[in-house]
mmCIF file of C-alpha atoms and ligand atoms in Angstrom:
data_model
loop_
_atom_site.group_PDB
_atom_site.id
_atom_site.type_symbol
_atom_site.label_atom_id
_atom_site.label_comp_id
_atom_site.label_asym_id
_atom_site.label_seq_id
_atom_site.Cartn_x
_atom_site.Cartn_y
_atom_site.Cartn_z
ATOM 1 C CA MET A 257 70.266 33.632 333.073
ATOM 2 C CA SER A 258 68.100 36.676 334.029
ATOM 3 C CA TRP A 259 69.251 40.211 333.790
ATOM 4 C CA PRO A 260 69.973 40.580 337.564
ATOM 5 C CA GLU A 261 72.181 37.223 337.179
ATOM 6 C CA ALA A 262 73.994 38.848 334.276
ATOM 7 C CA LYS A 263 74.648 41.831 336.263
ATOM 8 C CA GLU A 264 76.124 40.013 339.051
ATOM 9 C CA TYR A 265 78.331 38.077 336.501
ATOM 10 C CA PHE A 266 79.487 41.073 334.709
ATOM 11 C CA ASP A 267 79.971 43.228 337.826
ATOM 12 C CA GLY A 268 82.797 40.612 339.056
ATOM 13 C CA HIS A 269 84.334 39.145 335.531
ATOM 14 C CA ASP A 270 85.371 40.811 332.336
ATOM 15 C CA ILE A 271 85.687 37.712 330.487
ATOM 16 C CA VAL A 272 83.103 35.413 328.239
ATOM 17 C CA ILE A 273 83.165 32.481 325.837
ATOM 18 C CA VAL A 274 81.445 32.723 322.598
ATOM 19 C CA PRO A 275 80.794 29.660 320.533
ATOM 20 C CA VAL A 276 80.466 30.166 316.814
ATOM 21 C CA GLY A 277 79.841 27.455 313.962
ATOM 22 C CA SER A 278 78.354 26.956 310.741
ATOM 23 C CA ASN A 279 75.335 25.060 309.301
ATOM 24 C CA GLU A 280 77.019 23.146 306.150
ATOM 25 C CA GLN A 281 77.125 19.634 304.637
ATOM 26 C CA HIS A 282 79.199 17.118 306.428
ATOM 27 C CA GLY A 283 78.833 14.079 304.272
ATOM 28 C CA PRO A 284 75.740 11.720 304.237
ATOM 29 C CA ALA A 285 76.309 10.472 307.748
ATOM 30 C CA ASN A 286 76.783 13.563 309.691
ATOM 31 C CA PRO A 287 74.265 16.532 310.658
ATOM 32 C CA LEU A 288 74.582 19.861 308.926
ATOM 33 C CA GLY A 289 75.081 21.406 312.400
ATOM 34 C CA THR A 290 78.126 19.398 313.114
ATOM 35 C CA ASP A 291 80.487 22.766 313.488
ATOM 36 C CA HIS A 292 78.205 24.663 315.630
ATOM 37 C CA LEU A 293 77.056 21.701 317.677
ATOM 38 C CA ILE A 294 80.713 20.585 318.455
ATOM 39 C CA ALA A 295 81.700 24.411 319.267
ATOM 40 C CA LYS A 296 78.840 24.454 321.646
ATOM 41 C CA ARG A 297 79.794 21.541 323.485
ATOM 42 C CA VAL A 298 83.639 22.453 323.723
ATOM 43 C CA ALA A 299 82.577 25.919 324.934
ATOM 44 C CA GLU A 300 80.072 24.930 327.515
ATOM 45 C CA GLU A 301 82.329 22.327 329.043
ATOM 46 C CA THR A 302 85.251 24.853 329.154
ATOM 47 C CA ALA A 303 82.986 27.390 330.680
ATOM 48 C CA ARG A 304 81.790 24.947 333.363
ATOM 49 C CA ARG A 305 85.378 24.135 334.230
ATOM 50 C CA THR A 306 86.475 27.658 334.455
ATOM 51 C CA ASP A 307 83.300 29.374 335.922
ATOM 52 C CA VAL A 308 83.307 31.642 332.911
ATOM 53 C CA LEU A 309 79.866 32.650 331.122
ATOM 54 C CA CYS A 310 79.373 30.880 328.112
ATOM 55 C CA LEU A 311 76.923 32.749 325.512
ATOM 56 C CA GLN A 312 74.628 31.021 322.994
ATOM 57 C CA VAL A 313 76.199 29.611 319.903
ATOM 58 C CA ILE A 314 76.078 31.572 316.796
ATOM 59 C CA PRO A 315 75.217 28.772 314.315
ATOM 60 C CA PHE A 316 75.647 30.121 310.883
ATOM 61 C CA GLY A 317 79.055 31.010 309.281
ATOM 62 C CA VAL A 318 80.887 31.609 306.049
ATOM 63 C CA SER A 319 80.353 28.362 303.947
ATOM 64 C CA PRO A 320 79.736 29.330 300.229
ATOM 65 C CA HIS A 321 82.038 26.461 299.194
ATOM 66 C CA HIS A 322 79.664 23.859 300.431
ATOM 67 C CA LYS A 323 76.356 25.303 298.894
ATOM 68 C CA GLN A 324 75.845 22.698 296.063
ATOM 69 C CA PHE A 325 75.136 20.374 298.979
ATOM 70 C CA TRP A 326 71.570 20.694 300.221
ATOM 71 C CA GLY A 327 70.686 22.505 303.432
ATOM 72 C CA THR A 328 73.874 24.588 303.670
ATOM 73 C CA VAL A 329 73.447 28.026 304.996
ATOM 74 C CA SER A 330 76.065 30.659 304.331
ATOM 75 C CA ILE A 331 76.681 34.101 305.540
ATOM 76 C CA SER A 332 78.928 36.784 303.691
ATOM 77 C CA PRO A 333 82.446 37.188 305.308
ATOM 78 C CA LYS A 334 81.408 40.837 305.909
ATOM 79 C CA ALA A 335 78.018 40.187 307.521
ATOM 80 C CA PHE A 336 79.400 37.454 309.929
ATOM 81 C CA LYS A 337 82.122 39.717 310.884
ATOM 82 C CA GLU A 338 79.687 42.690 311.761
ATOM 83 C CA TYR A 339 77.429 40.403 313.387
ATOM 84 C CA ILE A 340 80.224 39.083 315.705
ATOM 85 C CA ARG A 341 81.609 42.531 316.074
ATOM 86 C CA GLU A 342 78.233 43.788 317.496
ATOM 87 C CA THR A 343 77.970 40.888 319.620
ATOM 88 C CA CYS A 344 81.206 41.610 321.132
ATOM 89 C CA LEU A 345 80.498 45.237 321.399
ATOM 90 C CA SER A 346 77.147 44.474 323.108
ATOM 91 C CA LEU A 347 79.470 42.468 325.814
ATOM 92 C CA MET A 348 81.843 45.491 326.186
ATOM 93 C CA TYR A 349 79.049 47.642 327.362
ATOM 94 C CA TYR A 350 78.860 45.472 330.498
ATOM 95 C CA GLY A 351 82.528 45.724 330.962
ATOM 96 C CA VAL A 352 83.697 42.536 328.786
ATOM 97 C CA ARG A 353 87.261 43.149 327.781
ATOM 98 C CA LYS A 354 88.451 39.514 327.149
ATOM 99 C CA ILE A 355 86.286 37.024 324.517
ATOM 100 C CA VAL A 356 87.215 33.616 323.745
ATOM 101 C CA VAL A 357 85.640 32.564 320.472
ATOM 102 C CA VAL A 358 85.238 28.955 320.113
ATOM 103 C CA ASN A 359 85.220 28.473 316.472
ATOM 104 C CA GLY A 360 83.750 25.248 314.921
ATOM 105 C CA HIS A 361 84.268 25.978 311.190
ATOM 106 C CA GLY A 362 87.595 26.957 309.540
ATOM 107 C CA GLY A 363 85.844 29.259 306.983
ATOM 108 C CA ASN A 364 84.955 31.649 309.597
ATOM 109 C CA LEU A 365 88.766 32.088 310.500
ATOM 110 C CA PRO A 366 89.826 35.130 308.182
ATOM 111 C CA ALA A 367 86.714 37.293 309.211
ATOM 112 C CA LEU A 368 87.387 36.428 313.017
ATOM 113 C CA SER A 369 91.226 36.967 312.714
ATOM 114 C CA ASP A 370 90.669 40.601 311.093
ATOM 115 C CA LEU A 371 88.004 41.536 313.592
ATOM 116 C CA ALA A 372 90.087 40.316 316.432
ATOM 117 C CA ARG A 373 92.648 42.751 315.558
ATOM 118 C CA GLU A 374 90.262 45.273 315.054
ATOM 119 C CA LEU A 375 88.700 44.868 318.441
ATOM 120 C CA ARG A 376 92.145 45.000 320.054
ATOM 121 C CA VAL A 377 92.398 48.652 319.247
ATOM 122 C CA GLN A 378 89.084 49.368 320.763
ATOM 123 C CA GLY A 379 90.227 47.724 324.001
ATOM 124 C CA VAL A 380 88.973 44.213 323.671
ATOM 125 C CA PHE A 381 91.164 41.102 323.439
ATOM 126 C CA MET A 382 89.485 38.416 321.486
ATOM 127 C CA SER A 383 91.145 35.133 320.913
ATOM 128 C CA VAL A 384 89.920 32.184 318.587
ATOM 129 C CA PHE A 385 90.260 28.600 319.481
ATOM 130 C CA GLN A 386 89.823 25.844 317.071
ATOM 131 C CA TRP A 387 89.749 22.194 318.163
ATOM 132 C CA TRP A 388 90.926 20.502 315.213
ATOM 133 C CA PRO A 389 94.425 21.934 314.852
ATOM 134 C CA ALA A 390 94.699 21.469 318.541
ATOM 135 C CA ALA A 391 93.890 17.893 318.338
ATOM 136 C CA GLY A 392 96.326 17.356 315.353
ATOM 137 C CA LYS A 393 99.092 18.832 317.444
ATOM 138 C CA LEU A 394 98.271 17.210 320.898
ATOM 139 C CA LEU A 395 97.247 13.810 319.592
ATOM 140 C CA PRO A 396 99.330 13.505 316.321
ATOM 141 C CA SER A 397 99.018 9.655 316.081
ATOM 142 C CA LEU A 398 95.273 9.179 316.887
ATOM 143 C CA PHE A 399 94.190 9.655 313.316
ATOM 144 C CA ALA A 400 96.034 9.366 309.865
ATOM 145 C CA ALA A 401 96.075 12.537 307.966
ATOM 146 C CA GLU A 402 93.459 11.079 305.387
ATOM 147 C CA GLU A 403 91.196 11.008 308.486
ATOM 148 C CA ARG A 404 91.645 14.581 309.717
ATOM 149 C CA ARG A 405 90.107 16.516 306.820
ATOM 150 C CA HIS A 406 86.476 17.955 306.390
ATOM 151 C CA ALA A 407 83.928 15.383 307.607
ATOM 152 C CA GLY A 408 86.718 12.721 308.175
ATOM 153 C CA ALA A 409 86.762 10.152 310.849
ATOM 154 C CA GLU A 410 88.220 12.745 313.306
ATOM 155 C CA GLU A 411 85.240 15.179 312.839
ATOM 156 C CA THR A 412 82.724 12.207 312.685
ATOM 157 C CA SER A 413 84.261 10.617 315.908
ATOM 158 C CA VAL A 414 83.557 13.880 317.974
ATOM 159 C CA ASN A 415 80.061 13.865 316.608
ATOM 160 C CA LEU A 416 79.678 10.069 317.871
ATOM 161 C CA ALA A 417 81.140 11.015 321.296
ATOM 162 C CA LEU A 418 78.830 14.172 321.802
ATOM 163 C CA HIS A 419 75.590 13.687 319.729
ATOM 164 C CA PHE A 420 75.625 10.023 318.843
ATOM 165 C CA GLU A 421 72.088 10.204 317.997
ATOM 166 C CA LEU A 422 72.570 12.622 314.982
ATOM 167 C CA VAL A 423 74.940 10.509 313.084
ATOM 168 C CA ASN A 424 74.092 7.692 310.856
ATOM 169 C CA MET A 425 77.112 5.549 310.339
ATOM 170 C CA SER A 426 75.266 3.153 307.974
ATOM 171 C CA ARG A 427 75.880 5.981 305.341
ATOM 172 C CA ALA A 428 79.460 6.620 306.041
ATOM 173 C CA VAL A 429 81.634 7.295 302.984
ATOM 174 C CA ASP A 430 85.380 7.300 302.369
ATOM 175 C CA GLU A 431 86.243 9.270 299.409
ATOM 176 C CA ALA A 432 89.685 10.288 298.217
ATOM 177 C CA PRO A 433 89.258 13.950 296.956
ATOM 178 C CA ARG A 434 89.829 14.814 293.012
ATOM 179 C CA MET A 435 92.904 16.976 292.241
ATOM 180 C CA HIS A 436 91.751 19.863 290.025
ATOM 181 C CA PRO A 437 93.729 19.517 286.837
ATOM 182 C CA THR A 438 95.192 22.892 287.122
ATOM 183 C CA GLN A 439 96.397 22.370 290.596
ATOM 184 C CA ALA A 440 100.070 22.939 291.422
ATOM 185 C CA GLU A 441 102.193 23.740 294.168
ATOM 186 C CA GLY A 442 101.897 27.418 295.430
ATOM 187 C CA ILE A 443 98.472 27.735 293.707
ATOM 188 C CA THR A 444 95.208 28.685 295.127
ATOM 189 C CA LEU A 445 92.030 28.020 293.590
ATOM 190 C CA PRO A 446 88.378 29.167 293.966
ATOM 191 C CA LEU A 447 87.019 25.705 294.461
ATOM 192 C CA GLY A 448 84.086 24.447 295.867
ATOM 193 C CA THR A 449 83.697 21.295 297.940
ATOM 194 C CA VAL A 450 81.855 19.611 294.739
ATOM 195 C CA ASP A 451 84.757 20.217 292.567
ATOM 196 C CA GLU A 452 86.812 17.699 294.882
ATOM 197 C CA THR A 453 84.249 15.286 296.263
ATOM 198 C CA SER A 454 80.896 13.999 295.075
ATOM 199 C CA SER A 455 79.825 13.029 298.755
ATOM 200 C CA GLY A 456 81.231 16.035 300.878
ATOM 201 C CA VAL A 457 83.841 13.746 302.533
ATOM 202 C CA PHE A 458 87.309 14.725 302.342
ATOM 203 C CA GLY A 459 89.089 11.253 302.818
ATOM 204 C CA LYS A 460 88.394 8.425 305.410
ATOM 205 C CA GLN A 461 85.307 8.772 307.493
ATOM 206 C CA SER A 462 84.248 5.057 308.181
ATOM 207 C CA THR A 463 87.090 4.423 310.868
ATOM 208 C CA ALA A 464 85.235 7.126 313.355
ATOM 209 C CA SER A 465 84.543 5.868 316.752
ATOM 210 C CA ALA A 466 82.906 7.680 319.999
ATOM 211 C CA GLU A 467 86.050 6.212 322.145
ATOM 212 C CA LYS A 468 88.405 8.460 319.845
ATOM 213 C CA GLY A 469 86.249 11.292 319.839
ATOM 214 C CA ARG A 470 85.728 11.354 323.686
ATOM 215 C CA LYS A 471 89.713 11.220 323.673
ATOM 216 C CA VAL A 472 90.118 14.474 321.138
ATOM 217 C CA PHE A 473 87.083 16.199 323.164
ATOM 218 C CA GLU A 474 88.853 15.891 326.432
ATOM 219 C CA THR A 475 92.213 16.731 325.182
ATOM 220 C CA VAL A 476 90.920 20.044 323.362
ATOM 221 C CA VAL A 477 88.934 21.009 326.378
ATOM 222 C CA ASP A 478 91.947 20.652 328.799
ATOM 223 C CA GLU A 479 93.887 22.897 326.402
ATOM 224 C CA LEU A 480 91.235 25.299 326.142
ATOM 225 C CA VAL A 481 90.892 25.472 329.824
ATOM 226 C CA SER A 482 94.676 26.079 330.432
ATOM 227 C CA HIS A 483 94.274 29.314 327.804
ATOM 228 C CA VAL A 484 91.081 30.463 329.647
ATOM 229 C CA GLU A 485 92.628 30.375 333.066
ATOM 230 C CA ALA A 486 95.646 32.382 331.626
ATOM 231 C CA LEU A 487 93.611 34.791 329.829
ATOM 232 C CA LYS A 488 91.642 35.504 333.132
ATOM 233 C CA LYS A 489 95.252 36.123 335.065
ATOM 234 C CA ALA A 490 96.603 38.349 332.186
ATOM 235 C CA SER A 491 96.588 42.162 332.861
ATOM 236 C CA MET A 492 94.527 44.197 330.432
ATOM 237 C CA ASN A 493 97.805 46.305 330.021
ATOM 238 C CA ASP A 494 99.744 43.216 328.549
ATOM 239 C CA LEU A 495 96.711 42.379 326.183
ATOM 240 C CA MET A 496 96.245 45.497 324.528
ATOM 241 C CA GLU A 497 97.954 46.915 321.636
ATOM 242 C CA LYS A 498 101.428 48.352 322.182
ATOM 243 C CA PRO A 499 102.305 52.006 321.492
ATOM 244 C CA LYS A 500 104.814 52.912 318.802
ATOM 245 C CA VAL A 501 108.470 52.367 319.751
HETATM 246 ZN ZN1 ZN O 237 83.082 20.857 310.286
#
């Protein structure tokens, strides 16, 4: 898109889609880029179906818990949040008031949730979409619980559906995560992935299939399309922070 094309879009639209992800280990079979690659494809397909502009994917996220596995690139929550904030404020200058973040990595969510609340005060309504909780709710029986965790069969299936050439299923691993000896109900521990698995895979991965991945992709894109259409119609008055009662 050139700047006159951007001007034409922003003159008539106050909404954009921004994909964000991470670059972190997903076991020996999957590419490091899994989270940003999937976010990009979900965002682009949704943008195509809704005539909303999709920005370039922001590839690096908050992944310190994966650093012992080679190639992981991690950004602090503070720097990540500010980078996304300044991206959003640049768009606000051109009249954007509605931003749909397609987040491919759960570790980014606390920073994104904080930011969304702060931006709302400034007059920008930011929603965050994550494909895997949507898939868990909408396709509850497609995968077992042990297939739905980090780098498991569900995520690997989506990789197979979207970028088959980047997955090496001959290196697929099934690994039951280890329970830390201090773990108990109600306890949160500062563990890294390496404390729980040797391969980086949580649970079952070898049952992944491109066919199941396509089902997940279609289902989550349909869901996100309905959100984007609703957001397009919503009045800014209804989206902004309410005054005190
Ligand atoms: Zn992932």
